[in-house]
PDB file of C-alpha atoms in Angstrom:
ATOM      1  CA  MET A 119       0.000   0.000   0.000  1.00  0.00           C
ATOM      2  CA  PRO A 120       1.448   3.429  -0.865  1.00  0.00           C
ATOM      3  CA  SER A 121       2.276   5.433   2.247  1.00  0.00           C
ATOM      4  CA  ARG A 122       0.975   8.874   3.082  1.00  0.00           C
ATOM      5  CA  THR A 123       4.501  10.116   2.365  1.00  0.00           C
ATOM      6  CA  SER A 124       4.390   8.728  -1.168  1.00  0.00           C
ATOM      7  CA  HIS A 125       1.046  10.479  -1.810  1.00  0.00           C
ATOM      8  CA  ALA A 126       2.482  13.743  -0.555  1.00  0.00           C
ATOM      9  CA  GLY A 127       5.398  13.133  -2.880  1.00  0.00           C
ATOM     10  CA  VAL A 128       2.995  13.087  -5.813  1.00  0.00           C
ATOM     11  CA  ALA A 129       1.814  16.566  -4.871  1.00  0.00           C
ATOM     12  CA  LYS A 130       5.333  17.831  -4.215  1.00  0.00           C
ATOM     13  CA  SER A 131       6.645  16.508  -7.512  1.00  0.00           C
ATOM     14  CA  ALA A 132       3.805  18.304  -9.286  1.00  0.00           C
ATOM     15  CA  GLY A 133       5.079  21.562  -7.777  1.00  0.00           C
ATOM     16  CA  ILE A 134       1.688  22.654  -6.522  1.00  0.00           C
ATOM     17  CA  SER A 135       0.416  23.777  -3.163  1.00  0.00           C
ATOM     18  CA  GLY A 136      -2.567  25.582  -1.700  1.00  0.00           C
ATOM     19  CA  GLU A 137      -6.177  24.871  -0.845  1.00  0.00           C
ATOM     20  CA  ARG A 138      -7.800  21.881  -2.506  1.00  0.00           C
ATOM     21  CA  SER A 139     -10.593  22.548  -4.998  1.00  0.00           C
ATOM     22  CA  ILE A 140     -12.148  20.879  -8.020  1.00  0.00           C
ATOM     23  CA  SER A 141     -13.719  22.315 -11.165  1.00  0.00           C
ATOM     24  CA  GLU A 142     -16.247  20.419 -13.269  1.00  0.00           C
ATOM     25  CA  ALA A 143     -13.712  20.231 -16.090  1.00  0.00           C
ATOM     26  CA  GLU A 144     -11.057  18.721 -13.809  1.00  0.00           C
ATOM     27  CA  LEU A 145     -13.531  16.188 -12.453  1.00  0.00           C
ATOM     28  CA  HIS A 146     -14.590  15.209 -15.968  1.00  0.00           C
ATOM     29  CA  THR A 147     -10.966  14.832 -17.074  1.00  0.00           C
ATOM     30  CA  LEU A 148     -10.144  12.656 -14.074  1.00  0.00           C
ATOM     31  CA  MET A 149     -13.109  10.330 -14.657  1.00  0.00           C
ATOM     32  CA  GLU A 150     -12.340  10.093 -18.363  1.00  0.00           C
ATOM     33  CA  ALA A 151      -8.715   9.192 -17.570  1.00  0.00           C
ATOM     34  CA  ILE A 152      -9.831   6.538 -15.062  1.00  0.00           C
ATOM     35  CA  TYR A 153     -12.184   5.028 -17.636  1.00  0.00           C
ATOM     36  CA  ARG A 154      -9.553   4.914 -20.378  1.00  0.00           C
ATOM     37  CA  THR A 155      -6.870   3.478 -18.078  1.00  0.00           C
ATOM     38  CA  TYR A 156      -8.811   1.110 -15.804  1.00  0.00           C
ATOM     39  CA  SER A 157     -12.209   0.670 -17.568  1.00  0.00           C
ATOM     40  CA  TYR A 158     -14.113   1.839 -14.467  1.00  0.00           C
ATOM     41  CA  ASP A 159     -16.812   4.183 -15.696  1.00  0.00           C
ATOM     42  CA  PHE A 160     -17.759   6.964 -13.248  1.00  0.00           C
ATOM     43  CA  ARG A 161     -18.482   9.516 -15.982  1.00  0.00           C
ATOM     44  CA  ASN A 162     -22.240   9.529 -15.346  1.00  0.00           C
ATOM     45  CA  TYR A 163     -22.158   9.671 -11.563  1.00  0.00           C
ATOM     46  CA  THR A 164     -23.654  12.807 -10.027  1.00  0.00           C
ATOM     47  CA  GLY A 165     -21.163  15.653  -9.851  1.00  0.00           C
ATOM     48  CA  ALA A 166     -21.834  16.937  -6.330  1.00  0.00           C
ATOM     49  CA  SER A 167     -21.351  13.654  -4.463  1.00  0.00           C
ATOM     50  CA  GLN A 168     -18.482  12.649  -6.736  1.00  0.00           C
ATOM     51  CA  LYS A 169     -16.706  15.941  -6.131  1.00  0.00           C
ATOM     52  CA  ARG A 170     -17.125  15.549  -2.375  1.00  0.00           C
ATOM     53  CA  ARG A 171     -15.644  12.059  -2.436  1.00  0.00           C
ATOM     54  CA  VAL A 172     -12.685  13.081  -4.585  1.00  0.00           C
ATOM     55  CA  LEU A 173     -11.957  15.948  -2.181  1.00  0.00           C
ATOM     56  CA  GLN A 174     -12.035  13.472   0.720  1.00  0.00           C
ATOM     57  CA  ALA A 175      -9.563  11.253  -1.104  1.00  0.00           C
ATOM     58  CA  MET A 176      -7.283  14.185  -1.893  1.00  0.00           C
ATOM     59  CA  ALA A 177      -7.248  15.176   1.774  1.00  0.00           C
ATOM     60  CA  SER A 178      -6.515  11.617   2.872  1.00  0.00           C
ATOM     61  CA  PHE A 179      -3.724  11.208   0.319  1.00  0.00           C
ATOM     62  CA  ASP A 180      -2.382  14.730   1.002  1.00  0.00           C
ATOM     63  CA  VAL A 181      -2.673  15.635  -2.680  1.00  0.00           C
ATOM     64  CA  PRO A 182      -3.596  19.313  -3.224  1.00  0.00           C
ATOM     65  CA  THR A 183      -4.893  19.239  -6.833  1.00  0.00           C
ATOM     66  CA  VAL A 184      -6.863  16.985  -9.121  1.00  0.00           C
ATOM     67  CA  ALA A 185      -4.015  17.082 -11.633  1.00  0.00           C
ATOM     68  CA  ALA A 186      -1.629  15.675  -9.037  1.00  0.00           C
ATOM     69  CA  LEU A 187      -4.161  13.034  -8.007  1.00  0.00           C
ATOM     70  CA  GLN A 188      -4.722  12.051 -11.635  1.00  0.00           C
ATOM     71  CA  ALA A 189      -0.984  11.782 -12.320  1.00  0.00           C
ATOM     72  CA  GLY A 190      -0.519   9.534  -9.286  1.00  0.00           C
ATOM     73  CA  VAL A 191      -3.539   7.349  -9.999  1.00  0.00           C
ATOM     74  CA  LEU A 192      -2.563   6.739 -13.620  1.00  0.00           C
ATOM     75  CA  LYS A 193       0.942   5.674 -12.616  1.00  0.00           C
ATOM     76  CA  ASP A 194       0.026   3.622  -9.544  1.00  0.00           C
ATOM     77  CA  PRO A 195      -2.767   0.995  -9.719  1.00  0.00           C
ATOM     78  CA  THR A 196      -2.555   0.563  -5.934  1.00  0.00           C
ATOM     79  CA  LEU A 197      -3.329   4.230  -5.433  1.00  0.00           C
ATOM     80  CA  PHE A 198      -6.246   3.859  -7.847  1.00  0.00           C
ATOM     81  CA  MET A 199      -7.629   0.985  -5.750  1.00  0.00           C
ATOM     82  CA  GLN A 200      -7.468   3.259  -2.716  1.00  0.00           C
ATOM     83  CA  LEU A 201      -9.310   5.988  -4.627  1.00  0.00           C
ATOM     84  CA  LEU A 202     -11.910   3.416  -5.641  1.00  0.00           C
ATOM     85  CA  GLN A 203     -12.839   2.965  -1.984  1.00  0.00           C
ATOM     86  CA  TYR A 204     -13.921   6.616  -1.948  1.00  0.00           C
ATOM     87  CA  LEU A 205     -15.653   6.600  -5.336  1.00  0.00           C
ATOM     88  CA  THR A 206     -17.829   3.581  -4.567  1.00  0.00           C
ATOM     89  CA  ILE A 207     -18.759   4.292  -0.909  1.00  0.00           C
ATOM     90  CA  PRO A 208     -18.396   0.670   0.317  1.00  0.00           C
ATOM     91  CA  VAL A 209     -20.614   0.960   3.401  1.00  0.00           C
ATOM     92  CA  SER A 210     -23.904  -0.699   4.261  1.00  0.00           C
ATOM     93  CA  ASP A 211     -26.079  -1.956   7.127  1.00  0.00           C
ATOM     94  CA  MET A 212     -27.980  -5.146   7.836  1.00  0.00           C
ATOM     95  CA  PHE A 213     -31.747  -4.913   7.392  1.00  0.00           C
ATOM     96  CA  ARG A 214     -31.381  -1.236   6.522  1.00  0.00           C
ATOM     97  CA  ASP A 215     -34.848   0.347   6.391  1.00  0.00           C
ATOM     98  CA  PRO A 216     -36.452  -2.642   8.159  1.00  0.00           C
ATOM     99  CA  THR A 217     -39.931  -1.774   6.918  1.00  0.00           C
ATOM    100  CA  PHE A 218     -38.638  -2.506   3.409  1.00  0.00           C
ATOM    101  CA  PHE A 219     -37.638  -6.019   4.450  1.00  0.00           C
ATOM    102  CA  ARG A 220     -40.948  -6.516   6.238  1.00  0.00           C
ATOM    103  CA  ALA A 221     -42.743  -5.519   3.018  1.00  0.00           C
ATOM    104  CA  LEU A 222     -40.587  -8.007   1.089  1.00  0.00           C
ATOM    105  CA  ARG A 223     -41.506 -10.720   3.564  1.00  0.00           C
ATOM    106  CA  GLU A 224     -45.216  -9.961   3.564  1.00  0.00           C
ATOM    107  CA  GLN A 225     -45.894  -8.885  -0.035  1.00  0.00           C
ATOM    108  CA  VAL A 226     -43.186 -10.364  -2.256  1.00  0.00           C
ATOM    109  CA  VAL A 227     -42.264 -13.674  -0.594  1.00  0.00           C
ATOM    110  CA  PRO A 228     -45.768 -15.208  -1.000  1.00  0.00           C
ATOM    111  CA  VAL A 229     -45.428 -14.774  -4.761  1.00  0.00           C
ATOM    112  CA  LEU A 230     -41.849 -16.037  -4.838  1.00  0.00           C
ATOM    113  CA  GLN A 231     -42.973 -19.152  -2.962  1.00  0.00           C
ATOM    114  CA  THR A 232     -45.029 -20.154  -6.000  1.00  0.00           C
ATOM    115  CA  TYR A 233     -41.874 -20.604  -8.123  1.00  0.00           C
ATOM    116  CA  PRO A 234     -40.030 -23.946  -8.137  1.00  0.00           C
ATOM    117  CA  SER A 235     -36.704 -22.074  -8.322  1.00  0.00           C
ATOM    118  CA  LEU A 236     -35.598 -18.469  -8.094  1.00  0.00           C
ATOM    119  CA  LYS A 237     -32.931 -16.181  -9.486  1.00  0.00           C
ATOM    120  CA  ILE A 238     -32.215 -12.976  -7.582  1.00  0.00           C
ATOM    121  CA  TRP A 239     -29.853 -10.132  -8.396  1.00  0.00           C
ATOM    122  CA  ILE A 240     -28.498  -7.786  -5.707  1.00  0.00           C
ATOM    123  CA  ALA A 241     -26.807  -4.975  -7.647  1.00  0.00           C
ATOM    124  CA  GLY A 242     -24.302  -2.764  -5.837  1.00  0.00           C
ATOM    125  CA  CYS A 243     -24.025  -5.196  -2.929  1.00  0.00           C
ATOM    126  CA  SER A 244     -21.041  -3.379  -1.360  1.00  0.00           C
ATOM    127  CA  THR A 245     -19.578  -5.255   1.635  1.00  0.00           C
ATOM    128  CA  GLY A 246     -22.495  -7.677   1.798  1.00  0.00           C
ATOM    129  CA  GLU A 247     -24.695  -6.643   4.707  1.00  0.00           C
ATOM    130  CA  GLU A 248     -27.772  -6.566   2.472  1.00  0.00           C
ATOM    131  CA  VAL A 249     -26.838  -9.907   0.921  1.00  0.00           C
ATOM    132  CA  TYR A 250     -26.791 -11.630   4.305  1.00  0.00           C
ATOM    133  CA  SER A 251     -29.982  -9.842   5.338  1.00  0.00           C
ATOM    134  CA  LEU A 252     -31.822 -11.184   2.312  1.00  0.00           C
ATOM    135  CA  ALA A 253     -30.321 -14.658   2.715  1.00  0.00           C
ATOM    136  CA  ILE A 254     -31.572 -14.833   6.308  1.00  0.00           C
ATOM    137  CA  LEU A 255     -35.045 -13.679   5.250  1.00  0.00           C
ATOM    138  CA  LEU A 256     -35.154 -16.264   2.436  1.00  0.00           C
ATOM    139  CA  ARG A 257     -34.000 -19.053   4.761  1.00  0.00           C
ATOM    140  CA  GLU A 258     -36.730 -18.230   7.258  1.00  0.00           C
ATOM    141  CA  GLU A 259     -39.302 -18.347   4.473  1.00  0.00           C
ATOM    142  CA  GLY A 260     -38.039 -21.648   3.041  1.00  0.00           C
ATOM    143  CA  LEU A 261     -36.701 -20.102  -0.164  1.00  0.00           C
ATOM    144  CA  LEU A 262     -32.922 -19.891   0.221  1.00  0.00           C
ATOM    145  CA  GLU A 263     -32.179 -23.468  -0.827  1.00  0.00           C
ATOM    146  CA  ARG A 264     -34.024 -23.051  -4.133  1.00  0.00           C
ATOM    147  CA  SER A 265     -32.590 -19.603  -4.900  1.00  0.00           C
ATOM    148  CA  LEU A 266     -29.599 -18.646  -7.002  1.00  0.00           C
ATOM    149  CA  ILE A 267     -28.418 -15.186  -5.966  1.00  0.00           C
ATOM    150  CA  TYR A 268     -26.061 -12.923  -7.909  1.00  0.00           C
ATOM    151  CA  ALA A 269     -24.451 -10.333  -5.621  1.00  0.00           C
ATOM    152  CA  THR A 270     -22.543  -7.786  -7.696  1.00  0.00           C
ATOM    153  CA  ASP A 271     -20.382  -4.719  -7.231  1.00  0.00           C
ATOM    154  CA  ILE A 272     -17.514  -2.950  -9.012  1.00  0.00           C
ATOM    155  CA  ASN A 273     -15.358  -2.786  -5.876  1.00  0.00           C
ATOM    156  CA  ALA A 274     -13.206  -5.930  -5.576  1.00  0.00           C
ATOM    157  CA  ARG A 275     -12.266  -5.206  -1.951  1.00  0.00           C
ATOM    158  CA  ALA A 276     -15.908  -4.810  -0.980  1.00  0.00           C
ATOM    159  CA  LEU A 277     -16.765  -8.087  -2.723  1.00  0.00           C
ATOM    160  CA  ASP A 278     -13.994  -9.869  -0.821  1.00  0.00           C
ATOM    161  CA  LYS A 279     -15.436  -8.609   2.471  1.00  0.00           C
ATOM    162  CA  ALA A 280     -18.885  -9.747   1.385  1.00  0.00           C
ATOM    163  CA  ARG A 281     -17.607 -13.242   0.588  1.00  0.00           C
ATOM    164  CA  GLN A 282     -15.975 -13.500   4.016  1.00  0.00           C
ATOM    165  CA  GLY A 283     -19.137 -12.537   5.882  1.00  0.00           C
ATOM    166  CA  ILE A 284     -17.151 -11.010   8.752  1.00  0.00           C
ATOM    167  CA  PHE A 285     -18.467  -7.788  10.289  1.00  0.00           C
ATOM    168  CA  PRO A 286     -17.477  -5.660  13.307  1.00  0.00           C
ATOM    169  CA  ALA A 287     -19.421  -6.603  16.430  1.00  0.00           C
ATOM    170  CA  ARG A 288     -20.062  -2.944  17.260  1.00  0.00           C
ATOM    171  CA  GLY A 289     -22.902  -2.768  14.714  1.00  0.00           C
ATOM    172  CA  LEU A 290     -24.720  -5.871  15.885  1.00  0.00           C
ATOM    173  CA  GLN A 291     -27.055  -4.228  18.392  1.00  0.00           C
ATOM    174  CA  GLY A 292     -28.504  -2.011  15.680  1.00  0.00           C
ATOM    175  CA  TYR A 293     -28.593  -4.864  13.183  1.00  0.00           C
ATOM    176  CA  ALA A 294     -30.477  -7.069  15.662  1.00  0.00           C
ATOM    177  CA  ALA A 295     -33.032  -4.313  16.282  1.00  0.00           C
ATOM    178  CA  ASN A 296     -33.523  -3.875  12.533  1.00  0.00           C
ATOM    179  CA  TYR A 297     -33.890  -7.627  12.088  1.00  0.00           C
ATOM    180  CA  GLN A 298     -36.709  -7.784  14.631  1.00  0.00           C
ATOM    181  CA  LYS A 299     -38.473  -4.787  13.079  1.00  0.00           C
ATOM    182  CA  ALA A 300     -38.166  -6.516   9.697  1.00  0.00           C
ATOM    183  CA  GLY A 301     -40.181  -9.470  11.009  1.00  0.00           C
ATOM    184  CA  GLY A 302     -37.298 -11.738  11.983  1.00  0.00           C
ATOM    185  CA  LYS A 303     -38.467 -15.116  13.271  1.00  0.00           C
ATOM    186  CA  GLN A 304     -35.485 -16.020  15.457  1.00  0.00           C
ATOM    187  CA  ALA A 305     -32.593 -14.132  17.042  1.00  0.00           C
ATOM    188  CA  LEU A 306     -30.030 -12.630  14.699  1.00  0.00           C
ATOM    189  CA  SER A 307     -27.336 -14.231  16.863  1.00  0.00           C
ATOM    190  CA  ASP A 308     -28.548 -17.637  15.637  1.00  0.00           C
ATOM    191  CA  TYR A 309     -26.882 -16.857  12.317  1.00  0.00           C
ATOM    192  CA  TYR A 310     -23.380 -15.853  13.395  1.00  0.00           C
ATOM    193  CA  THR A 311     -20.466 -16.696  15.668  1.00  0.00           C
ATOM    194  CA  ALA A 312     -18.786 -13.921  17.659  1.00  0.00           C
ATOM    195  CA  ALA A 313     -15.075 -13.702  18.481  1.00  0.00           C
ATOM    196  CA  TYR A 314     -12.393 -11.033  18.917  1.00  0.00           C
ATOM    197  CA  GLY A 315     -14.669  -8.047  18.373  1.00  0.00           C
ATOM    198  CA  ALA A 316     -16.173  -9.381  15.144  1.00  0.00           C
ATOM    199  CA  VAL A 317     -18.839 -11.807  13.974  1.00  0.00           C
ATOM    200  CA  ILE A 318     -18.771 -14.320  11.146  1.00  0.00           C
ATOM    201  CA  PHE A 319     -22.043 -15.330   9.544  1.00  0.00           C
ATOM    202  CA  ASP A 320     -23.016 -18.923   8.854  1.00  0.00           C
ATOM    203  CA  LYS A 321     -21.254 -19.968   5.643  1.00  0.00           C
ATOM    204  CA  THR A 322     -24.263 -21.979   4.496  1.00  0.00           C
ATOM    205  CA  LEU A 323     -26.078 -18.677   3.952  1.00  0.00           C
ATOM    206  CA  THR A 324     -23.882 -18.117   0.900  1.00  0.00           C
ATOM    207  CA  ASP A 325     -23.948 -21.631  -0.567  1.00  0.00           C
ATOM    208  CA  ASN A 326     -26.157 -20.426  -3.430  1.00  0.00           C
ATOM    209  CA  ILE A 327     -24.698 -16.929  -3.765  1.00  0.00           C
ATOM    210  CA  THR A 328     -22.319 -15.906  -6.549  1.00  0.00           C
ATOM    211  CA  PHE A 329     -20.324 -12.749  -5.814  1.00  0.00           C
ATOM    212  CA  ALA A 330     -19.276 -11.117  -9.065  1.00  0.00           C
ATOM    213  CA  ASP A 331     -17.687  -7.973 -10.451  1.00  0.00           C
ATOM    214  CA  HIS A 332     -20.335  -6.099 -12.437  1.00  0.00           C
ATOM    215  CA  SER A 333     -20.762  -2.476 -13.526  1.00  0.00           C
ATOM    216  CA  LEU A 334     -24.184  -0.971 -14.114  1.00  0.00           C
ATOM    217  CA  ALA A 335     -22.426   1.578 -16.344  1.00  0.00           C
ATOM    218  CA  THR A 336     -20.828  -0.854 -18.784  1.00  0.00           C
ATOM    219  CA  ASP A 337     -21.956  -4.469 -18.297  1.00  0.00           C
ATOM    220  CA  SER A 338     -25.001  -6.476 -19.380  1.00  0.00           C
ATOM    221  CA  VAL A 339     -27.693  -8.311 -17.420  1.00  0.00           C
ATOM    222  CA  PHE A 340     -28.299 -11.451 -15.410  1.00  0.00           C
ATOM    223  CA  SER A 341     -31.316 -12.912 -17.204  1.00  0.00           C
ATOM    224  CA  GLU A 342     -34.639 -14.290 -15.995  1.00  0.00           C
ATOM    225  CA  THR A 343     -34.511 -13.072 -12.425  1.00  0.00           C
ATOM    226  CA  GLN A 344     -37.617 -12.889 -10.273  1.00  0.00           C
ATOM    227  CA  LEU A 345     -36.278 -10.238  -7.889  1.00  0.00           C
ATOM    228  CA  VAL A 346     -33.751  -7.416  -8.316  1.00  0.00           C
ATOM    229  CA  LEU A 347     -32.562  -5.298  -5.393  1.00  0.00           C
ATOM    230  CA  CYS A 348     -30.555  -2.151  -6.065  1.00  0.00           C
ATOM    231  CA  ARG A 349     -30.883   0.040  -3.010  1.00  0.00           C
ATOM    232  CA  ASN A 350     -29.152   3.348  -2.378  1.00  0.00           C
ATOM    233  CA  VAL A 351     -27.124   3.128  -5.581  1.00  0.00           C
ATOM    234  CA  LEU A 352     -29.132   5.067  -8.170  1.00  0.00           C
ATOM    235  CA  ILE A 353     -28.955   8.230  -6.064  1.00  0.00           C
ATOM    236  CA  TYR A 354     -25.298   8.509  -7.086  1.00  0.00           C
ATOM    237  CA  PHE A 355     -26.097   8.286 -10.836  1.00  0.00           C
ATOM    238  CA  ASN A 356     -27.187  11.018 -13.225  1.00  0.00           C
ATOM    239  CA  LYS A 357     -30.387  10.477 -15.217  1.00  0.00           C
ATOM    240  CA  THR A 358     -28.601   8.868 -18.162  1.00  0.00           C
ATOM    241  CA  LEU A 359     -27.014   6.208 -15.975  1.00  0.00           C
ATOM    242  CA  GLN A 360     -30.167   5.754 -13.898  1.00  0.00           C
ATOM    243  CA  ASP A 361     -32.096   4.962 -17.085  1.00  0.00           C
ATOM    244  CA  ARG A 362     -29.400   2.533 -18.210  1.00  0.00           C
ATOM    245  CA  ALA A 363     -29.532   0.711 -14.880  1.00  0.00           C
ATOM    246  CA  LEU A 364     -33.333   0.558 -14.875  1.00  0.00           C
ATOM    247  CA  GLY A 365     -33.173  -0.788 -18.420  1.00  0.00           C
ATOM    248  CA  LEU A 366     -30.869  -3.562 -17.252  1.00  0.00           C
ATOM    249  CA  PHE A 367     -33.214  -4.427 -14.386  1.00  0.00           C
ATOM    250  CA  HIS A 368     -36.231  -4.463 -16.689  1.00  0.00           C
ATOM    251  CA  GLU A 369     -34.439  -6.730 -19.158  1.00  0.00           C
ATOM    252  CA  SER A 370     -33.240  -9.000 -16.354  1.00  0.00           C
ATOM    253  CA  LEU A 371     -36.616  -9.490 -14.697  1.00  0.00           C
ATOM    254  CA  SER A 372     -38.992 -12.213 -15.770  1.00  0.00           C
ATOM    255  CA  HIS A 373     -42.665 -11.457 -16.398  1.00  0.00           C
ATOM    256  CA  ARG A 374     -44.104  -9.677 -13.346  1.00  0.00           C
ATOM    257  CA  GLY A 375     -40.762  -9.770 -11.522  1.00  0.00           C
ATOM    258  CA  PHE A 376     -40.049  -7.492  -8.554  1.00  0.00           C
ATOM    259  CA  LEU A 377     -37.686  -4.529  -8.234  1.00  0.00           C
ATOM    260  CA  GLY A 378     -36.632  -3.023  -4.891  1.00  0.00           C
ATOM    261  CA  LEU A 379     -34.995   0.412  -4.735  1.00  0.00           C
ATOM    262  CA  GLY A 380     -33.671   2.606  -1.928  1.00  0.00           C
ATOM    263  CA  SER A 381     -35.804   4.893   0.215  1.00  0.00           C
ATOM    264  CA  LYS A 382     -34.730   8.040  -1.675  1.00  0.00           C
ATOM    265  CA  GLU A 383     -34.968   6.516  -5.144  1.00  0.00           C
ATOM    266  CA  SER A 384     -37.821   6.508  -7.630  1.00  0.00           C
ATOM    267  CA  ILE A 385     -38.652   5.536 -11.195  1.00  0.00           C
ATOM    268  CA  ASP A 386     -41.318   8.227 -11.603  1.00  0.00           C
ATOM    269  CA  PHE A 387     -39.304  10.532 -13.865  1.00  0.00           C
ATOM    270  CA  SER A 388     -37.218   7.893 -15.586  1.00  0.00           C
ATOM    271  CA  GLY A 389     -37.546   6.534 -19.100  1.00  0.00           C
ATOM    272  CA  TYR A 390     -38.872   3.311 -17.544  1.00  0.00           C
ATOM    273  CA  ALA A 391     -41.689   4.773 -15.450  1.00  0.00           C
ATOM    274  CA  SER A 392     -44.319   3.018 -17.574  1.00  0.00           C
ATOM    275  CA  HIS A 393     -42.471  -0.315 -17.431  1.00  0.00           C
ATOM    276  CA  PHE A 394     -43.013  -0.814 -13.698  1.00  0.00           C
ATOM    277  CA  GLU A 395     -45.999  -0.494 -11.417  1.00  0.00           C
ATOM    278  CA  PRO A 396     -45.792   0.176  -7.670  1.00  0.00           C
ATOM    279  CA  LEU A 397     -46.471  -2.749  -5.372  1.00  0.00           C
ATOM    280  CA  ASP A 398     -45.571  -0.773  -2.256  1.00  0.00           C
ATOM    281  CA  LYS A 399     -44.611   2.735  -3.306  1.00  0.00           C
ATOM    282  CA  PRO A 400     -43.562   4.023   0.158  1.00  0.00           C
ATOM    283  CA  GLU A 401     -41.128   1.087   0.427  1.00  0.00           C
ATOM    284  CA  ARG A 402     -40.007   1.482  -3.227  1.00  0.00           C
ATOM    285  CA  ILE A 403     -41.058  -1.997  -4.334  1.00  0.00           C
ATOM    286  CA  PHE A 404     -42.221  -2.306  -7.938  1.00  0.00           C
ATOM    287  CA  ARG A 405     -43.372  -5.001 -10.378  1.00  0.00           C
ATOM    288  CA  LYS A 406     -42.466  -5.288 -14.010  1.00  0.00           C
ATOM    289  CA  CYS A 407     -45.406  -4.642 -16.288  1.00  0.00           C
ATOM    290  CA  GLN A 408     -46.135  -4.170 -19.942  1.00  0.00           C
ATOM    291  CA  PRO A 409     -46.106  -0.467 -20.832  1.00  0.00           C
ATOM    292  CA  LEU A 410     -49.299   0.953 -22.316  1.00  0.00           C
ATOM    293  CA  GLN A 411     -49.165   1.254 -26.087  1.00  0.00           C
ATOM    294  CA  PRO A 412     -49.406   4.848 -27.398  1.00  0.00           C
TER     295      PRO A 412
END
């Protein structure tokens, strides 16, 4: 891992000092350079949140300008992987927005139980808290063993953490409270083992889960899924990328499949508004439908 000293050296070698700031043109140039060099496409992420995250990275790396950051990132893949941790926001919670999971349990699961087998796609799964939350819910409803789940993200480090299923114990009290509010049928502690300030979740929860690198900006779909979850991801996309992602979800879902979005996300003003109908609009759960013909 490059040291803080080496990052400062990037700035020093560029011969620049002063207060850190970013223009739209600099941000665009940086994202274009990242795409051309590493094939990670952040060009259609929203400017305000992206700018904030780049500034945080610059402060952490002690790099005063975007030009210096760009020069360092293009020369050093390890530094780029560190920047990626800022650009992708690899943080999550278990049973986040528990009323969403309760709605899944009460309104979506009864339909899923009518299928002999299931395919589910969790897009932007980050470090895996949502993956394990859904796996626990499916196990309690007798669906996990007949489900094939694709858990995807563009952040390789986050995917590795998700595969391991190891989380800090400090978050468990909140996770357990969320689990109960979400309609949990046991104790959350039944699903993990605690040791040395961390917990590891039961490995059998991931027997039918494939963790995979996938970009909503550049990659194609996982076909014939009955449920797609993409929560708290679209808020970081501009409208062009939001529409692309919703198009992927629509193409992926089977007839009358379900789509779950984050609490601040909507399809109302997207190009796919007529392709989904609300099942539980407050909880952002939708069903694929045939759009009305003009």
